[in-house]
Coordinates of C-alpha atoms (C1' of nucleotides) in Angstrom, one line a residue:
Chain A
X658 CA -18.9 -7.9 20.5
X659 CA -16.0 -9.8 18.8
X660 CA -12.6 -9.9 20.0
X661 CA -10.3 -7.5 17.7
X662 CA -7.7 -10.4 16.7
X663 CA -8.3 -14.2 16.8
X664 CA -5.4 -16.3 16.5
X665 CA -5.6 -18.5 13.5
X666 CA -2.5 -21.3 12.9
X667 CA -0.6 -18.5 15.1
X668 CA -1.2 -15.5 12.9
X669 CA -3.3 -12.7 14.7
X670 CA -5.8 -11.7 12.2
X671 CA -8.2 -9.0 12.3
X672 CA -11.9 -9.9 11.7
X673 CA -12.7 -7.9 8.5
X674 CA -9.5 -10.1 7.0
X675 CA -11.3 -13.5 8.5
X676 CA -14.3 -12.7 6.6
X677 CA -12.5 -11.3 3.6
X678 CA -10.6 -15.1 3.6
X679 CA -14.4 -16.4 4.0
X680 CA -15.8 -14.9 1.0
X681 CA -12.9 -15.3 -1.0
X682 CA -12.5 -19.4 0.0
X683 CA -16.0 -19.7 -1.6
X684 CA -15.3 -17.5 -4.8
X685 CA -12.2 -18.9 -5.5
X686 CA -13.4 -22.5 -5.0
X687 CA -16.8 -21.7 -7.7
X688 CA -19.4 -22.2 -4.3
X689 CA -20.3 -19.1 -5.6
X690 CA -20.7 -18.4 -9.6
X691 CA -19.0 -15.8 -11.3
X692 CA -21.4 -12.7 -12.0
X693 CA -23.2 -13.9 -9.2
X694 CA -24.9 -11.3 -7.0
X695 CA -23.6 -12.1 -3.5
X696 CA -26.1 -11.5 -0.8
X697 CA -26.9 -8.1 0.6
X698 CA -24.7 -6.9 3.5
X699 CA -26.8 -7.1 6.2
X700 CA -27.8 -10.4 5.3
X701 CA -24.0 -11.1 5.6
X702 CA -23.7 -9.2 8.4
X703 CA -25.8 -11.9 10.1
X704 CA -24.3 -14.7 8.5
X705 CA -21.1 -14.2 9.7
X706 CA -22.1 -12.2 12.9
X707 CA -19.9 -8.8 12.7
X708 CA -20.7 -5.3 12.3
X709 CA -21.7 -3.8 8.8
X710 CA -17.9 -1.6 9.7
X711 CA -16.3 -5.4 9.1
X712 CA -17.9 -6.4 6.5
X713 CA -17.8 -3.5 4.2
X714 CA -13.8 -3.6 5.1
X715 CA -13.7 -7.0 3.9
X716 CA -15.4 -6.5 0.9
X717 CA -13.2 -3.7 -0.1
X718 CA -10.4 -6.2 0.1
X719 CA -11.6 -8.6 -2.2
X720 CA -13.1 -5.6 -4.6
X721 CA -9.4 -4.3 -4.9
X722 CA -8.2 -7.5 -5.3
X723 CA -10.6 -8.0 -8.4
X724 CA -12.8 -10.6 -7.0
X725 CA -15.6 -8.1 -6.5
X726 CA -17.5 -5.4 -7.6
X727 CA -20.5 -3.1 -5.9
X728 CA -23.0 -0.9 -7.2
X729 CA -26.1 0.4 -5.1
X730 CA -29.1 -0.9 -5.5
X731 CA -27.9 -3.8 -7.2
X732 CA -25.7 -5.1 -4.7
X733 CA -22.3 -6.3 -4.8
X734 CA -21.2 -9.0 -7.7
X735 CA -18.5 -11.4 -8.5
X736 CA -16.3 -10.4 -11.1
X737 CA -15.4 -12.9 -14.1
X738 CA -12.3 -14.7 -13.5
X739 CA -10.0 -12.8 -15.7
X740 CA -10.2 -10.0 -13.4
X741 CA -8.8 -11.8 -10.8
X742 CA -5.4 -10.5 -9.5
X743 CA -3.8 -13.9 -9.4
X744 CA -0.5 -12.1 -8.8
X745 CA -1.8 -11.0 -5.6
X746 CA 0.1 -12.9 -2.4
X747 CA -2.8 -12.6 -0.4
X748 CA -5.3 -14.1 -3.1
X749 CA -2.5 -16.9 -3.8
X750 CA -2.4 -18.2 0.0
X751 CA -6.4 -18.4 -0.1
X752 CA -5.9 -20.2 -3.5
X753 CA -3.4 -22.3 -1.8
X754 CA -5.6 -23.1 0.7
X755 CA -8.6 -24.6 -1.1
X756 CA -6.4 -27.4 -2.5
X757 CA -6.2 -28.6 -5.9
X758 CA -2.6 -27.2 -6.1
X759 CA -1.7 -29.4 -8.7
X760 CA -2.7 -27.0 -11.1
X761 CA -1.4 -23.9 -9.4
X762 CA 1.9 -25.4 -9.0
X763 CA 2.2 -26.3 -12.9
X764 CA 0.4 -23.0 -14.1
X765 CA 3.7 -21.3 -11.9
X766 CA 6.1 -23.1 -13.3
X767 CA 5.3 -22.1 -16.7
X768 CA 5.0 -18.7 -15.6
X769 CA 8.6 -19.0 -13.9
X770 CA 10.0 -20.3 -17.6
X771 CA 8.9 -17.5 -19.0
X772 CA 10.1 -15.2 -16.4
X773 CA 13.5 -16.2 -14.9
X774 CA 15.7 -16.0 -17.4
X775 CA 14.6 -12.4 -18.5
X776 CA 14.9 -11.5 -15.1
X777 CA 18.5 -13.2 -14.4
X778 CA 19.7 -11.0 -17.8
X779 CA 18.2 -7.7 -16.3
X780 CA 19.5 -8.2 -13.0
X781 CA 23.2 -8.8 -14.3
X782 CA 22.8 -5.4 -15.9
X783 CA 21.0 -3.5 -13.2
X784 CA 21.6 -5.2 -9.8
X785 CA 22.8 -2.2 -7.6
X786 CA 25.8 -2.9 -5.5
X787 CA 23.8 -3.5 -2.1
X788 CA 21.8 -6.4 -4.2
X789 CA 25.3 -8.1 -5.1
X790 CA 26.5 -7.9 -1.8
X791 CA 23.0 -9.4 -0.5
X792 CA 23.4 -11.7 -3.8
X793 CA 26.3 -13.0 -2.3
X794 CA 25.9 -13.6 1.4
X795 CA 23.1 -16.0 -0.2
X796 CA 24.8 -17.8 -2.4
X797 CA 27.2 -18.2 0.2
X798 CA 25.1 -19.9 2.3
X799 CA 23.4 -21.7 -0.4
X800 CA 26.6 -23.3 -1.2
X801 CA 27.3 -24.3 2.5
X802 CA 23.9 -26.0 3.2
X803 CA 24.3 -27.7 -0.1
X804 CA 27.5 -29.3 1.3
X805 CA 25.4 -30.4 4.2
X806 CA 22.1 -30.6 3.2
X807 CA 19.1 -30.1 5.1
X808 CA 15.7 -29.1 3.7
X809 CA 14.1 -26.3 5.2
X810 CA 17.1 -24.1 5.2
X811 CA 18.0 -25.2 1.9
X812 CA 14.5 -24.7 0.5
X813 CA 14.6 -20.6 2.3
X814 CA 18.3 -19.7 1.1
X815 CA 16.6 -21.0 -2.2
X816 CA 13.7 -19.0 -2.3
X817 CA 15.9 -16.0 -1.2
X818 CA 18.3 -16.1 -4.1
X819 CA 15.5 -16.5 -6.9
X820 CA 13.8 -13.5 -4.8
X821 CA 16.6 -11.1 -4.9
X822 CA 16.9 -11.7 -8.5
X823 CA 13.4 -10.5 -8.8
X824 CA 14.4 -7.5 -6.9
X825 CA 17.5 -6.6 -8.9
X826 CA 16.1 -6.2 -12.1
X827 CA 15.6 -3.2 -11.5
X828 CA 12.2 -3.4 -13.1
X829 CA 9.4 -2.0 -11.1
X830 CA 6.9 -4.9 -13.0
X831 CA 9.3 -8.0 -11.6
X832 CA 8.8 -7.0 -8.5
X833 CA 5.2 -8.4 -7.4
X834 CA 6.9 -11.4 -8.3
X835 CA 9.4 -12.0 -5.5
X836 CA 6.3 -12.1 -3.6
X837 CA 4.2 -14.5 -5.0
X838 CA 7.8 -16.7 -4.9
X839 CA 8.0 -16.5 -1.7
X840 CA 4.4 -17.7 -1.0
X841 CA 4.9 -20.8 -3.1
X842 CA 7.9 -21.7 -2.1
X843 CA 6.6 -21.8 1.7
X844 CA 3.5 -23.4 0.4
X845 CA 6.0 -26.6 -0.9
X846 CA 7.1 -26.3 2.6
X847 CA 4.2 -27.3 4.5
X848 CA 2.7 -29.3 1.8
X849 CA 6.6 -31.1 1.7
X850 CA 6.9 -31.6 -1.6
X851 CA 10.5 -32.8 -1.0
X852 CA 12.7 -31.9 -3.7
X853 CA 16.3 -34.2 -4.7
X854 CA 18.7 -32.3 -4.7
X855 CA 20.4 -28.5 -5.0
X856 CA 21.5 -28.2 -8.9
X857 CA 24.3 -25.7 -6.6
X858 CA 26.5 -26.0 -10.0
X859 CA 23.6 -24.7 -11.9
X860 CA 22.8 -22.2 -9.1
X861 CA 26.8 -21.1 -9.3
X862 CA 26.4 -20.2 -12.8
X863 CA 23.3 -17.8 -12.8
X864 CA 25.1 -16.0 -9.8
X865 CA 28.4 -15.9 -11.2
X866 CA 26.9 -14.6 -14.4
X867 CA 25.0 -11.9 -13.0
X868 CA 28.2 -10.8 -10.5
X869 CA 30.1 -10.4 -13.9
X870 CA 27.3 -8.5 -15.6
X871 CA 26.9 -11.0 -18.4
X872 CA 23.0 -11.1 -19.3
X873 CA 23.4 -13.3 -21.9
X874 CA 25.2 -15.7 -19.8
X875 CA 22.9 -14.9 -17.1
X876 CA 19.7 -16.0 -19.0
X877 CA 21.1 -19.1 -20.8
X878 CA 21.8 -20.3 -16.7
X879 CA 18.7 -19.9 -15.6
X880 CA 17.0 -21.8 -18.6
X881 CA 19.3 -24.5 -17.9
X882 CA 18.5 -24.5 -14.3
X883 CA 14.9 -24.6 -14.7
X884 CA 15.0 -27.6 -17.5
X885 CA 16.8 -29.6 -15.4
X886 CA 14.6 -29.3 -12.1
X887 CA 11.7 -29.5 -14.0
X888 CA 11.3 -33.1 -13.1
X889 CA 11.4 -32.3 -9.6
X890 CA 9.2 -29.5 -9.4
X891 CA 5.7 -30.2 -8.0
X892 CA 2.9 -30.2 -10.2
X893 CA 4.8 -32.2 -12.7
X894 CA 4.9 -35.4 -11.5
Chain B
X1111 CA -21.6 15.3 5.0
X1112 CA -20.3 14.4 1.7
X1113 CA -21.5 13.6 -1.7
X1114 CA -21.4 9.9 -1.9
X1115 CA -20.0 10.5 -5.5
X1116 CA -18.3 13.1 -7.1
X1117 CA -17.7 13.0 -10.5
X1118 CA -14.2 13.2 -11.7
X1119 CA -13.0 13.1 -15.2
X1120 CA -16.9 11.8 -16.2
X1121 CA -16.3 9.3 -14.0
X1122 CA -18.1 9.0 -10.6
X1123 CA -16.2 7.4 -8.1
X1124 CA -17.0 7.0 -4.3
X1125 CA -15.1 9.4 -1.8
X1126 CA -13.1 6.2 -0.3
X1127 CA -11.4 5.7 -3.7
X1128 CA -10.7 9.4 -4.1
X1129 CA -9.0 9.4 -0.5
X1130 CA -7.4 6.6 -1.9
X1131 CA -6.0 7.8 -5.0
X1132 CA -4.7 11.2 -3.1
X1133 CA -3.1 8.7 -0.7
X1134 CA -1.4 6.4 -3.2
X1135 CA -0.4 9.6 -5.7
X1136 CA 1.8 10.5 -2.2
X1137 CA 3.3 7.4 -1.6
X1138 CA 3.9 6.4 -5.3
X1139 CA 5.6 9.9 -6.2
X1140 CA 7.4 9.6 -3.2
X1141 CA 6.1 12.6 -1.8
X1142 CA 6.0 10.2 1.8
X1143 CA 9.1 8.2 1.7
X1144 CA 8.9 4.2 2.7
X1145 CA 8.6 2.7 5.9
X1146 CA 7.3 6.5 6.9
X1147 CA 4.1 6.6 9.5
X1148 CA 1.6 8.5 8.0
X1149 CA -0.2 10.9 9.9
X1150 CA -3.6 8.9 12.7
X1151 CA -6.4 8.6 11.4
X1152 CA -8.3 11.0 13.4
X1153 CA -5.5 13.7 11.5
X1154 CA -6.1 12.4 8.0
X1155 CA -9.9 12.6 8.7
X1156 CA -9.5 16.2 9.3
X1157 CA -7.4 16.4 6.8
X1158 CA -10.0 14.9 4.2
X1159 CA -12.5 16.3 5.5
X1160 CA -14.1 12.7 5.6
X1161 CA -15.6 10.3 8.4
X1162 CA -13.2 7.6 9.7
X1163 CA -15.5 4.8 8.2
X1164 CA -14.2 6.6 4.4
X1165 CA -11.1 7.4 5.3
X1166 CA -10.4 3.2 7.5
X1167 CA -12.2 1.9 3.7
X1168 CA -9.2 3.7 2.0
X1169 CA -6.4 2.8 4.2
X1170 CA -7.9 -0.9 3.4
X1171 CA -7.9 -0.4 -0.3
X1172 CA -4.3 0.7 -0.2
X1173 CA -3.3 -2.0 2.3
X1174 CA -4.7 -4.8 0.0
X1175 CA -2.8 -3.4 -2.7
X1176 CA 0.7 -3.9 -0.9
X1177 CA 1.2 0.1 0.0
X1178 CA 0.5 0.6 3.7
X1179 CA 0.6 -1.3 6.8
X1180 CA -1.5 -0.8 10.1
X1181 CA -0.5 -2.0 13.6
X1182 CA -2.3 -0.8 17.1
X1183 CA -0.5 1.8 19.0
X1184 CA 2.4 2.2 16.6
X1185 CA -0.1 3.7 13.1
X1186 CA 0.0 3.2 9.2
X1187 CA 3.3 2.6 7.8
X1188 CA 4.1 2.5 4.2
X1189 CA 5.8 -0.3 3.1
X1190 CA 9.0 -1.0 1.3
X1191 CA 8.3 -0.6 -2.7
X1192 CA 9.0 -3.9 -3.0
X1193 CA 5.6 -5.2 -1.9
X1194 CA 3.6 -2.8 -4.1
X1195 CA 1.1 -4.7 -6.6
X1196 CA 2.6 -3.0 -9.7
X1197 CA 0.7 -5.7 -11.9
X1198 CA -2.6 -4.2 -10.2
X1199 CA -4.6 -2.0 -13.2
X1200 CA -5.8 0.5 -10.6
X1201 CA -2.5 0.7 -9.1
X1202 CA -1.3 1.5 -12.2
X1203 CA -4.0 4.0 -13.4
X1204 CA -2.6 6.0 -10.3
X1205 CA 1.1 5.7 -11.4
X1206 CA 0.7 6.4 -14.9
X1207 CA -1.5 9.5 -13.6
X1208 CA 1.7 11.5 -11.7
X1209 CA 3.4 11.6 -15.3
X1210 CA 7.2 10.3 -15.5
X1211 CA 5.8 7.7 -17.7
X1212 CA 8.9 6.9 -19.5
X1213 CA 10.7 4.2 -17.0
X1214 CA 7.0 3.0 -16.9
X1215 CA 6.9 2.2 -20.7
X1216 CA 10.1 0.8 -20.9
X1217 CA 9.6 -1.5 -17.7
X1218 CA 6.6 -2.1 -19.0
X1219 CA 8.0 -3.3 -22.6
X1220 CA 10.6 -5.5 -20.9
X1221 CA 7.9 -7.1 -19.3
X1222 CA 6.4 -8.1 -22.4
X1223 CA 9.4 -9.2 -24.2
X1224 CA 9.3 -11.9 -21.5
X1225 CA 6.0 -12.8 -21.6
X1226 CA 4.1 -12.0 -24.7
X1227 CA 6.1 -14.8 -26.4
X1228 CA 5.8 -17.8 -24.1
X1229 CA 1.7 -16.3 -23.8
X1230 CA 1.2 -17.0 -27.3
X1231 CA 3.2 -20.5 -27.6
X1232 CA 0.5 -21.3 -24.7
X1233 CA -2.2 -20.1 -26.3
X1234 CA -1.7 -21.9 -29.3
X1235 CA -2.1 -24.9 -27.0
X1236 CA -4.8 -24.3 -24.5
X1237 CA -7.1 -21.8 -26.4
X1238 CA -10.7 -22.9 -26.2
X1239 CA -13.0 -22.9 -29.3
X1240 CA -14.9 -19.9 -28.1
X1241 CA -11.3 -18.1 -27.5
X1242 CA -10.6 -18.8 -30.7
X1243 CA -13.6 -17.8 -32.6
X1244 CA -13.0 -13.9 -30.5
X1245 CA -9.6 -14.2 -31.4
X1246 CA -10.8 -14.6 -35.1
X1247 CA -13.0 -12.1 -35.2
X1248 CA -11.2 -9.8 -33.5
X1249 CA -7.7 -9.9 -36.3
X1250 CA -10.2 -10.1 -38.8
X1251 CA -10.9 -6.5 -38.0
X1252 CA -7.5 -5.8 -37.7
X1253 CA -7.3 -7.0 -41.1
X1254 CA -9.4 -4.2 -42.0
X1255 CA -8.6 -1.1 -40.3
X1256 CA -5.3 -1.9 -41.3
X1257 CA -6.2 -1.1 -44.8
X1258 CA -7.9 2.0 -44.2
X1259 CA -5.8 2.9 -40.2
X1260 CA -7.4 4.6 -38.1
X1261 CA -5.4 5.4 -35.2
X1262 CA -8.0 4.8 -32.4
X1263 CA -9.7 2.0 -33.9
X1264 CA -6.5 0.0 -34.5
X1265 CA -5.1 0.7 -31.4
X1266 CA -8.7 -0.5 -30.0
X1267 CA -8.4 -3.9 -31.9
X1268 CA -4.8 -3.9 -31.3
X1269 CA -5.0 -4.0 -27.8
X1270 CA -7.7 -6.7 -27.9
X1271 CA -6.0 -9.1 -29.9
X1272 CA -3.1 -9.1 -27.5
X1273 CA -5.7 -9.3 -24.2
X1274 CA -7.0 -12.6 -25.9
X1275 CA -3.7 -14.1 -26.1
X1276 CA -3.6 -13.7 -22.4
X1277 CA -6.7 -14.8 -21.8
X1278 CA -6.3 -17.7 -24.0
X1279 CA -3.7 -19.5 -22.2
X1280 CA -5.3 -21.5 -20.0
X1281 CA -3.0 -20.3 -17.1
X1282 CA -4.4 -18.4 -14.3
X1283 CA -1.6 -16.3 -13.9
X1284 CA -1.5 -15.0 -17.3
X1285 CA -4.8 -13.2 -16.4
X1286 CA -3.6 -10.4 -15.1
X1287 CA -1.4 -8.9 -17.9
X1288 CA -4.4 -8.9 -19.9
X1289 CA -5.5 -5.7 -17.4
X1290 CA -2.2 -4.3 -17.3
X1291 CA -1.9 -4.3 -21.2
X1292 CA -5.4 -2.8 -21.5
X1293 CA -4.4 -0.1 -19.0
X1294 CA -1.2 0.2 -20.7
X1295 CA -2.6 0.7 -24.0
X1296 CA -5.4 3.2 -23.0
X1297 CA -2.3 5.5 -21.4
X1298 CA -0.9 5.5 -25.1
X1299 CA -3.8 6.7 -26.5
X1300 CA -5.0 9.3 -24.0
X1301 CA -1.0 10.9 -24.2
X1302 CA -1.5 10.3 -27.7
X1303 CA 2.3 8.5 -28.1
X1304 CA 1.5 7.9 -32.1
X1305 CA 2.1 4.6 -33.5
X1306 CA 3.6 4.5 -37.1
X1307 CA 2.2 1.4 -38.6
X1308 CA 0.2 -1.4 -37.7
X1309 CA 2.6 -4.5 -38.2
X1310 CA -0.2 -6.5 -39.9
X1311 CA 1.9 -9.2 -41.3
X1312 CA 3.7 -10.2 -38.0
X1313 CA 0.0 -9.9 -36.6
X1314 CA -1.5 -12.8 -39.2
X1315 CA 2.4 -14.8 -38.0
X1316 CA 0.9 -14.9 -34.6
X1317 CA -3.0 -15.6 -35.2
X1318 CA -2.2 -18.3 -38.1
X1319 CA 0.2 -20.3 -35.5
X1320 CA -2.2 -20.4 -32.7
X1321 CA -5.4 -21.0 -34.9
X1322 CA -2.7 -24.3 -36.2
X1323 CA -1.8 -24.9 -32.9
X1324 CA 1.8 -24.3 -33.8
X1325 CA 3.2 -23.1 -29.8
X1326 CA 6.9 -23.2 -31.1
X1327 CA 5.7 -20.8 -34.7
X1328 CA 3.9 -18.7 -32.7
X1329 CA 6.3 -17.9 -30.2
X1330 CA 8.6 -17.4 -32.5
X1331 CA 5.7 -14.7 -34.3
X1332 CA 5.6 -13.1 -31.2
X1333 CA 9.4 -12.4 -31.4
X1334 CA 9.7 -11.2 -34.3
X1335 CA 6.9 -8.7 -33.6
X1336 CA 8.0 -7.4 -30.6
X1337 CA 11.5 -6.6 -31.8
X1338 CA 10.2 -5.3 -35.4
X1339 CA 8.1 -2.7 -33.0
X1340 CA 10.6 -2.4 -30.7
X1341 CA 11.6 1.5 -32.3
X1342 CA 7.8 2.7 -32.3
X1343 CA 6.7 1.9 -28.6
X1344 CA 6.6 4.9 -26.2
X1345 CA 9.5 4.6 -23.5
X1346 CA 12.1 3.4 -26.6
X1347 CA 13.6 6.9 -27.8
Chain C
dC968 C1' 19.7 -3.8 36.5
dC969 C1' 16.0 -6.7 35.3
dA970 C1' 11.3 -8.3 35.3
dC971 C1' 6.7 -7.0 36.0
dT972 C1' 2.7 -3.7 35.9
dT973 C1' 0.4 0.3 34.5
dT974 C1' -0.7 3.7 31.3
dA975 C1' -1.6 6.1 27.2
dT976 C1' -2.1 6.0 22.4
dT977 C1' -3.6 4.1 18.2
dT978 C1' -6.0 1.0 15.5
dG979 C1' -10.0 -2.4 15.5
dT980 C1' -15.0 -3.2 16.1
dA981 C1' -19.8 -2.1 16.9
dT982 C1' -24.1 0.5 16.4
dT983 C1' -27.2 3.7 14.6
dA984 C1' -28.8 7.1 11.7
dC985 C1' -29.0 9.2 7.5
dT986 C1' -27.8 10.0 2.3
dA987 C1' -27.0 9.0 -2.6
dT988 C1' -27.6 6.1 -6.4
dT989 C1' -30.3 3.6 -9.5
dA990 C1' -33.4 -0.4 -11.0
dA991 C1' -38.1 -1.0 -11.2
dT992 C1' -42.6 0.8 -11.2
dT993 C1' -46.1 3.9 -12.0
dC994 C1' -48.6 6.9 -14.7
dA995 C1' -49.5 10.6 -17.9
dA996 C1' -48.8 12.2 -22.6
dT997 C1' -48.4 11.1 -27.3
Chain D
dA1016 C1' -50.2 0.6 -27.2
dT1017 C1' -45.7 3.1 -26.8
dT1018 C1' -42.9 6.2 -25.0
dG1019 C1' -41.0 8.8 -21.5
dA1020 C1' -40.9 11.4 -17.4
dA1021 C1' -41.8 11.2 -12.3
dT1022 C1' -42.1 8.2 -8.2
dT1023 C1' -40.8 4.6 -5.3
dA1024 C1' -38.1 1.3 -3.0
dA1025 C1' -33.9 -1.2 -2.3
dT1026 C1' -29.1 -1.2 -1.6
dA1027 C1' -24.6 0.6 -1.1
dG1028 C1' -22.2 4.9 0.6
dT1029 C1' -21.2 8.2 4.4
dA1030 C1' -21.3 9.9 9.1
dA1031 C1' -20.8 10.1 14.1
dT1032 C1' -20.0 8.1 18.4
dA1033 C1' -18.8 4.8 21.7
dC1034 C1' -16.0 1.3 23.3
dA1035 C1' -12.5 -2.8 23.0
dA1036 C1' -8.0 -4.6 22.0
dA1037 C1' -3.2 -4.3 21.1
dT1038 C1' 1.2 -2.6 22.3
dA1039 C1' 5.0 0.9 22.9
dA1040 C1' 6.5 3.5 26.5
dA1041 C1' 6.7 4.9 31.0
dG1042 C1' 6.6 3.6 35.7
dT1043 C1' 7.3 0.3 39.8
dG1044 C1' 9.1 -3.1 42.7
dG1045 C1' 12.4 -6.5 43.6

DNA sequence: CCACTTTATTTGTATTACTATTAATTCAAT
DNA sequence: ATTGAATTAATAGTAATACAAATAAAGTGG
């Protein structure tokens, strides 16, 4: 009998999520083809020495995240690749964690071009008053730590701002995206991809636009932000 | 002892998912407020009328999907909206299902003013020969059933053409709009929100740029098709 | 009043048995 | 020989029960 939680890098995990990881490490990686018939699950079972209980959990974790797809008699497949959700934090950290980031970290960064901006303009019109007050306390401290600069708090209060902008839009569709931020963000963490320096002034003008509701203003910001840290940004070096 | 499918709406779906979706059409109405416990397991068993091995496969489908939250002792939890997977089709099969689908729409529409353009530019870029010999064939009927419309057909090809642009851009995290739209565009024709006409010319704008390669043309296609629309799409009166 | 221990509750895991679905096979009728 | 309906077998789906692990809360001793 296996122990309910194993520690792994000091996260408590439960064992269907350990073998959910497993299976998920070897899709995402191609060590097993798309449309590939994965083996049976008591063959698994074996393999990876839990209960049938675990291993049907886990495989209902990587069959909502897209990755798989069971039928009986014919056993359990791997999806094609445009069914997975790569929006998905969870999936992202596993992605993550194969390597290769290179193109991960440029695929996001396209993705953030096309997003930011739109978001910033929303979230100057629709940012609630509790989101400008949290908007601010940020800021705040962005603009203090930029004064004396220091990386991992930078690199957080950073994260946060671009996160609550997310949040504020207002838009229910935006919001997966604060998440999958947040997971790359503390993925440049511990891979230290050190970044030069703040672009505060640039940061200052997204926030100031979207405390004085201008959209417009609020977009153009962003797009200026992001063209000018694009050197700096991972994945495009 | 249960069925193991029941078939709803001609589809047959295992009980888990059907615990599932009656879970999720809770939470997502708001019928069980965030950060609220639900009820043990043991209750929602009875409460089913399911085993706990159903029932703990459910709880798991919704947890991997951002909705719920188990800990030992303390019980399920739902989870701030913030961390629901609104970019995940099933997800949004569910949501579109409680009706109040206008916010959805609109949201939904803003979402694709931000990325349909920047998809296209990319896909006029990265699209592989095969992508574009689908994308080919799949304007070229366009092309037709705009000249004698049919409303299900074109909304059919419609929907394709703009799944391909997704799928064409060579970025992993474009995939997933390519489910969203089709589950998008499958709501519109099931509540039958009637399109007037099929924007055929702004369609060839787009296809032409990205068969030429043209990123900066076909962007700017995609503009001018989304705001030409902009009157006809559900969620915009 | 604080730190430590115990307890009770809830989720996590394991095991076994049985059911439902469906691909593949068999076999009869045409 | 071809079709098509019935049978078989393999695999996922469901159920029931037992026990383990985690942890909030209550209890205990200093």
């Amino acid at each position: 009998m296996q122990n309910a939680f194993v520690e792994i890098a000091g996260v408590k995990r439960s064992l269907h999520v350990q073998v959910a990881r497993e299976i998920a490490r070897k899709i995402l990686s191609g060590e097993v083809a798309q449309n590939e018939i994965i083996p049976g699950e008591m063959t698994l079972c074996e393999q990876f020495k839990v209960s049938r209980t675990s291993l049907r959990e886990a495989i209902k974790l990587l069959t909502s995240k897209g990755l798989l797809e069971s039928k009986p008699k014919v056993g359990t497949r791997v999806t094609d690749r445009e069914n997975w959700n790569f929006l998905d934090s969870q999936l992202l950290d596993w992605l993550i964690d194969i390597g290769d980031n290179n193109a991960v970290y440029r695929d996001f960064l396209s993705l953030r071009n096309a997003l930011e901006p739109e978001a910033a303009a929303l979230a100057a019109e629709n940012a609630t008053a509790q989101q400008r007050i949290l908007l601010s306390a940020t800021f705040q401290r962005m603009d203090d730590i930029s004064k004396d600069f220091e990386l991992e708090s930078w690199t957080e209060a950073d994260m946060e701002f671009h996160r609550l902008i997310f949040l504020s839009t207002g838009n229910s569709f935006y919001l997966p995206f604060a998440n999958v931020l947040c997971t790359m963000f503390k993925s440049f963490i511990t891979h230290s991809s050190v970044r030069g320096s703040t672009c505060i002034n640039e940061h200052r003008a997204i926030y100031s636009a979207i405390m004085a509701g201008d959209s417009d203003k609020a977009r153009q910001a962003n797009i200026d932000l992001l063209s000018k840290s694009k050197r700096r940004l991972p994945g495009s070096n």
